JSON list of C-alpha atoms in Angstrom, two decimals:
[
{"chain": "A", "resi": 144, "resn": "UNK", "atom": "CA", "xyz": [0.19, -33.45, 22.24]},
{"chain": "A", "resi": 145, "resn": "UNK", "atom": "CA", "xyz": [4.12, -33.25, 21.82]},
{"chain": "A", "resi": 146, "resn": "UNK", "atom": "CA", "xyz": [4.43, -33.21, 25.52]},
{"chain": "A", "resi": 147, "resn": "UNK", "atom": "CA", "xyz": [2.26, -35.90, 25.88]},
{"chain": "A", "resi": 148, "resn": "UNK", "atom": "CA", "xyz": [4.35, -38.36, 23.78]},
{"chain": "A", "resi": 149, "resn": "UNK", "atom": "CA", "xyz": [7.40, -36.71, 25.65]},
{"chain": "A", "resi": 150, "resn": "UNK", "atom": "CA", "xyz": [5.71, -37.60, 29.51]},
{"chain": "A", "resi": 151, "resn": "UNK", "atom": "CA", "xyz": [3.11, -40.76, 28.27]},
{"chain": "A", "resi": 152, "resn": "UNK", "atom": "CA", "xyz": [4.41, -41.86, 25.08]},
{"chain": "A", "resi": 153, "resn": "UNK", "atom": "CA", "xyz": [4.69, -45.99, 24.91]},
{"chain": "A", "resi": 154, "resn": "UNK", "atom": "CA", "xyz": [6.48, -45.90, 21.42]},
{"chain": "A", "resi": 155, "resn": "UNK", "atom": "CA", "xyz": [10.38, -46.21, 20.90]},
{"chain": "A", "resi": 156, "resn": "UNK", "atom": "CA", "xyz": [10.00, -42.55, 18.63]},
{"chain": "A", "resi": 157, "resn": "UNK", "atom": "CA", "xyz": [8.23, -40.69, 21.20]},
{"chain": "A", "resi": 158, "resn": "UNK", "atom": "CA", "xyz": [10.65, -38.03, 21.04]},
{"chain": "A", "resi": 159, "resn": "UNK", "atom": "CA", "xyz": [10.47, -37.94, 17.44]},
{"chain": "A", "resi": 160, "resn": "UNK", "atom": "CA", "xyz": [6.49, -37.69, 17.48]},
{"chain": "A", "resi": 161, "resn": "UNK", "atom": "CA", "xyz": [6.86, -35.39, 19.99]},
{"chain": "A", "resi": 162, "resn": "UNK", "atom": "CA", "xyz": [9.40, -32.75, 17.68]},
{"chain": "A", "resi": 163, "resn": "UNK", "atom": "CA", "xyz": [7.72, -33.33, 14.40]},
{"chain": "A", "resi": 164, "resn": "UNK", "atom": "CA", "xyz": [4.49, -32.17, 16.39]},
{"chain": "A", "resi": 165, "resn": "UNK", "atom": "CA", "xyz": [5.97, -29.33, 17.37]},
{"chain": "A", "resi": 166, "resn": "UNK", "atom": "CA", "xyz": [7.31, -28.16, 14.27]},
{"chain": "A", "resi": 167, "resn": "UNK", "atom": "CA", "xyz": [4.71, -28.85, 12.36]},
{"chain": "A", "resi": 168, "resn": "UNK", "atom": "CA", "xyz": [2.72, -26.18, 15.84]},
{"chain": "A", "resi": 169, "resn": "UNK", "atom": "CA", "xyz": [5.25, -23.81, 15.42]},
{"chain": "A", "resi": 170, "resn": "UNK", "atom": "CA", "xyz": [4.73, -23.60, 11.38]},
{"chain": "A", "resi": 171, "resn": "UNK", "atom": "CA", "xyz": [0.99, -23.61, 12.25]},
{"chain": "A", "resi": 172, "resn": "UNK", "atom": "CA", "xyz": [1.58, -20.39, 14.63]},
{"chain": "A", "resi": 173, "resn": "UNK", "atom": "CA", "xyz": [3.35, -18.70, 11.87]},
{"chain": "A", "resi": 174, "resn": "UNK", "atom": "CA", "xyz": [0.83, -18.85, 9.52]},
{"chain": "A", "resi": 175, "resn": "UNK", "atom": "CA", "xyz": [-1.77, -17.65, 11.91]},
{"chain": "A", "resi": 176, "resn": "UNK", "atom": "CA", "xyz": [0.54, -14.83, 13.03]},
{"chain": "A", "resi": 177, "resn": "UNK", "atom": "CA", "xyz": [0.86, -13.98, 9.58]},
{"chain": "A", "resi": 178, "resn": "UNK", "atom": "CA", "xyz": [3.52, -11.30, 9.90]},
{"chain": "A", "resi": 179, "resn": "UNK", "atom": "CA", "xyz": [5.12, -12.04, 6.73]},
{"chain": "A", "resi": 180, "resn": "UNK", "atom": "CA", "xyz": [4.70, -8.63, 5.59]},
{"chain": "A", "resi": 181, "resn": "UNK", "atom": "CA", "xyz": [6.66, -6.97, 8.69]},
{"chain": "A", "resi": 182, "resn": "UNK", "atom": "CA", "xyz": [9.35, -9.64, 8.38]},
{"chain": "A", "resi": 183, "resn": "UNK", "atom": "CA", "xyz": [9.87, -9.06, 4.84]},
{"chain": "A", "resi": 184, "resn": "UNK", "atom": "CA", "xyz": [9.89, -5.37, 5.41]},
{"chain": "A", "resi": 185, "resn": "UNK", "atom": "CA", "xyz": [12.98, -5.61, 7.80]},
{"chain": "A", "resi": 186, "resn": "UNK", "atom": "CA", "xyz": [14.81, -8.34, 6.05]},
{"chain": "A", "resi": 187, "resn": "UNK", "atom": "CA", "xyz": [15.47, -5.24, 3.43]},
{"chain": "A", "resi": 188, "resn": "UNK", "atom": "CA", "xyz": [15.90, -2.86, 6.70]},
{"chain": "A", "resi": 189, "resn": "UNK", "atom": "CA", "xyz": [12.62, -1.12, 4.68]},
{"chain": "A", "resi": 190, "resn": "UNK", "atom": "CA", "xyz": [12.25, 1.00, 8.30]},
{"chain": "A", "resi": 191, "resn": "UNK", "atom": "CA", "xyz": [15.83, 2.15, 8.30]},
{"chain": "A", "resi": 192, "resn": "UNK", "atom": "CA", "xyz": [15.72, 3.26, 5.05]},
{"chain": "A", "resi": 193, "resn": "UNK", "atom": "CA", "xyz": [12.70, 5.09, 5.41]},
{"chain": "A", "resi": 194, "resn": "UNK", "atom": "CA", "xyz": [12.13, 6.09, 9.33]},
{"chain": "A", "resi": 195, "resn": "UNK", "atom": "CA", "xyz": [9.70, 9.29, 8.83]},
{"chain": "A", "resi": 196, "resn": "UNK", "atom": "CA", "xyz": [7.11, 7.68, 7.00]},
{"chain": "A", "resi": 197, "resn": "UNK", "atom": "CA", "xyz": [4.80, 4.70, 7.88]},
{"chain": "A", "resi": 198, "resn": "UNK", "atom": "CA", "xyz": [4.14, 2.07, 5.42]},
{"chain": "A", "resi": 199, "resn": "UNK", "atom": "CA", "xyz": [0.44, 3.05, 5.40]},
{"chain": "A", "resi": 200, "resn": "UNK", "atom": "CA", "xyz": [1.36, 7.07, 4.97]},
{"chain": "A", "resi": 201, "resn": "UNK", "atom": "CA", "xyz": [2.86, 6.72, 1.38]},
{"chain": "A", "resi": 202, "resn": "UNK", "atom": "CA", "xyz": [0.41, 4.68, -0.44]},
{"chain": "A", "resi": 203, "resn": "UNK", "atom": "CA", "xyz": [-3.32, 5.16, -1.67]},
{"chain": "A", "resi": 204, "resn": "UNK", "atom": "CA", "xyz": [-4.69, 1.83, -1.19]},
{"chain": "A", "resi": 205, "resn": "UNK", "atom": "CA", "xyz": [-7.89, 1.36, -3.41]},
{"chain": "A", "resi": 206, "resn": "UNK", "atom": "CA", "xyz": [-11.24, 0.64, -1.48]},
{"chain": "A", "resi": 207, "resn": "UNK", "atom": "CA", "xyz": [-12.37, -2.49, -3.10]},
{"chain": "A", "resi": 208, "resn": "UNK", "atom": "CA", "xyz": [-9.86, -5.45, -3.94]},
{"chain": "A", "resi": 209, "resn": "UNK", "atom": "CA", "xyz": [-8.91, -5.73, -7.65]},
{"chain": "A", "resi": 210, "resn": "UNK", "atom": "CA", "xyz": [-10.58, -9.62, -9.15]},
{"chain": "A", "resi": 211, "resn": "UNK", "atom": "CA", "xyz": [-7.36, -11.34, -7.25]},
{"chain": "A", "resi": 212, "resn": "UNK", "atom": "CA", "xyz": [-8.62, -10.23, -4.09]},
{"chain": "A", "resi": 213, "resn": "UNK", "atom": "CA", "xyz": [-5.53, -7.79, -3.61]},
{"chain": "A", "resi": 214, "resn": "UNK", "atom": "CA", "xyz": [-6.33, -4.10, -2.87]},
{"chain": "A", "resi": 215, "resn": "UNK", "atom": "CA", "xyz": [-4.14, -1.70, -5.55]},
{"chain": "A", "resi": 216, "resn": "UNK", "atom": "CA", "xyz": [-2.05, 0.93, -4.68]},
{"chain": "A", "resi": 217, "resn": "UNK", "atom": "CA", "xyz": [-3.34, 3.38, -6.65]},
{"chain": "A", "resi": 218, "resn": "UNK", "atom": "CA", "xyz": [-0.20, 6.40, -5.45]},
{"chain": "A", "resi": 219, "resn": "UNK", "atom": "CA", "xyz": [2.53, 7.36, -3.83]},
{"chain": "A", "resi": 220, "resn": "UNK", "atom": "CA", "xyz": [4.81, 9.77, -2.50]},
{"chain": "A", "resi": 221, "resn": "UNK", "atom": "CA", "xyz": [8.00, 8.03, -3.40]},
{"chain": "A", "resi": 222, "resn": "UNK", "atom": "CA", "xyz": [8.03, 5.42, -5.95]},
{"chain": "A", "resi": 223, "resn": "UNK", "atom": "CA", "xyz": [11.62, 4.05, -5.08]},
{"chain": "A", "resi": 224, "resn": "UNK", "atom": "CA", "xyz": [10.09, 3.25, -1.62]},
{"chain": "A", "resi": 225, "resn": "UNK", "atom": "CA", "xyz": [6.93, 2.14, -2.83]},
{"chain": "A", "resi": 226, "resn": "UNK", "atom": "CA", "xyz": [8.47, -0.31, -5.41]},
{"chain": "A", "resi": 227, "resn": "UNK", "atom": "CA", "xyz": [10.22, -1.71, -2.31]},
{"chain": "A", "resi": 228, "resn": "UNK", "atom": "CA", "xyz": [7.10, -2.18, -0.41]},
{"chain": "A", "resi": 229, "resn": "UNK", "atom": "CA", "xyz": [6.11, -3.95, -3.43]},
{"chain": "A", "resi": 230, "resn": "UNK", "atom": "CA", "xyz": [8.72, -6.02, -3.94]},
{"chain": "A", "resi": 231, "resn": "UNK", "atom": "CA", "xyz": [8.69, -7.23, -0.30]},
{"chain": "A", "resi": 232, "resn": "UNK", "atom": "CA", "xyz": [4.74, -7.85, -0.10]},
{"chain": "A", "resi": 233, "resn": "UNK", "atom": "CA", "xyz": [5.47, -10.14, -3.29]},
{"chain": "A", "resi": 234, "resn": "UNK", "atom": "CA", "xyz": [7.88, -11.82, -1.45]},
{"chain": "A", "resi": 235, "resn": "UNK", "atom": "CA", "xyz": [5.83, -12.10, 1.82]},
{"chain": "A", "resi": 236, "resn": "UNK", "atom": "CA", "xyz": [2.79, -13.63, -0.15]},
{"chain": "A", "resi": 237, "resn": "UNK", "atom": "CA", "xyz": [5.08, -16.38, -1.71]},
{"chain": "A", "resi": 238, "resn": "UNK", "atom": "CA", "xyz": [6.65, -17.06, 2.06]},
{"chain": "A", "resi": 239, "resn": "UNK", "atom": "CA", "xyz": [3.32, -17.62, 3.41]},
{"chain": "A", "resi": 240, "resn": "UNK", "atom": "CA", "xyz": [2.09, -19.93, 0.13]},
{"chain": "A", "resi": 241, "resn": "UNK", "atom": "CA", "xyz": [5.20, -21.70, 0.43]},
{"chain": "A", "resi": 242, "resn": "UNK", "atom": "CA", "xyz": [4.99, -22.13, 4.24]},
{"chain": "A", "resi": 243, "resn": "UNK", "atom": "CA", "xyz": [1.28, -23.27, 3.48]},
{"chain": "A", "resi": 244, "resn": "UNK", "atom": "CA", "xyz": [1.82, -25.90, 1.24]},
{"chain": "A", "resi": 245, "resn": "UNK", "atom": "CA", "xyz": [5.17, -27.26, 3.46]},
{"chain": "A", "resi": 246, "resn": "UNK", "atom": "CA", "xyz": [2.39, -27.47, 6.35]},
{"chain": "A", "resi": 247, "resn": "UNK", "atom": "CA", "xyz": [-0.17, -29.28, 4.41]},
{"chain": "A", "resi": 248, "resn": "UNK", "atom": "CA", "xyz": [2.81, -31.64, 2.92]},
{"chain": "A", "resi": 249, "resn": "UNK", "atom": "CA", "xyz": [4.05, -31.66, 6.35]},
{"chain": "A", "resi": 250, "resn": "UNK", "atom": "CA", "xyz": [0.67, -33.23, 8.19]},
{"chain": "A", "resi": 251, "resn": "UNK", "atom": "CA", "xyz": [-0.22, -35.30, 5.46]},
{"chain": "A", "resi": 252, "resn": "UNK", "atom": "CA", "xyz": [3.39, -37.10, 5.27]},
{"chain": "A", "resi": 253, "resn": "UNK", "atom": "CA", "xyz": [3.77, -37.67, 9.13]},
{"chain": "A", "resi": 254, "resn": "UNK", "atom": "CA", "xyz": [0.23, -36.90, 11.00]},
{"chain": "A", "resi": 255, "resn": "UNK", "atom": "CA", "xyz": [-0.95, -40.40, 10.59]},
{"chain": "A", "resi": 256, "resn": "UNK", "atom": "CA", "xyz": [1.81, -41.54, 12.63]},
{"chain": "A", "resi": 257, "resn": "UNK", "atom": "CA", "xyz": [1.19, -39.97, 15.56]},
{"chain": "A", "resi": 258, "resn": "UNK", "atom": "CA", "xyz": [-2.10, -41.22, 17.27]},
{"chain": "A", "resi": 259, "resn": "UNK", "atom": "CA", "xyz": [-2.56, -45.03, 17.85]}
]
């Protein structure tokens, strides 16, 4: 669609169609991708500071999700590095609601705009 307005577009803000389009794509893409998590993890260089050991090797995740949905960690092998697992899957979760919501605020604000 954003190259469309770009090549066909009749309106004097085709270009701007054409970039809010795309951002509002490539913030689509993210939250499909959902790699949150792995971001997270190497914003706090989490695989630098712990190289030997995978992410899934030091943590007992429980087989049924607790009533928020979220599967416990019931144990692990080092609780420094599994309170900074934690820590960043708290963080990821609030990136992706926040990313969600500036979407859905996104669409609603400028979607209507951008058919005839």
């Amino acid at each position: 669609m954003a190259n469309m307005q770009r090549r066909e577009g009749h309106s004097t803000n085709s270009e701007e169609i054409a970039e809010q389009i795309e951002y509002a794509a490539n913030l689509a893409h993210r939250l499909w991708k959902n790699n949150y998590l792995e971001e997270t993890l190497n914003k706090y260089d989490y695989y630098t500071k712990y190289p030997a050991i995978d992410a899934n090797e030091i943590m007992h995740v429980a087989d049924q999700p607790n009533k928020d949905g979220n599967y416990d960690v019931t144990q692990s092998i080092n609780t420094i590095q599994l309170k900074l697992f934690r820590q960043c899957g708290t963080e990821a979760d609030d990136l992706f609601e926040e990313e969600h919501k500036q979407l859905f605020d996104y669409l609603k604000r400028y979607s209507e705009s951008w058919w005839d």
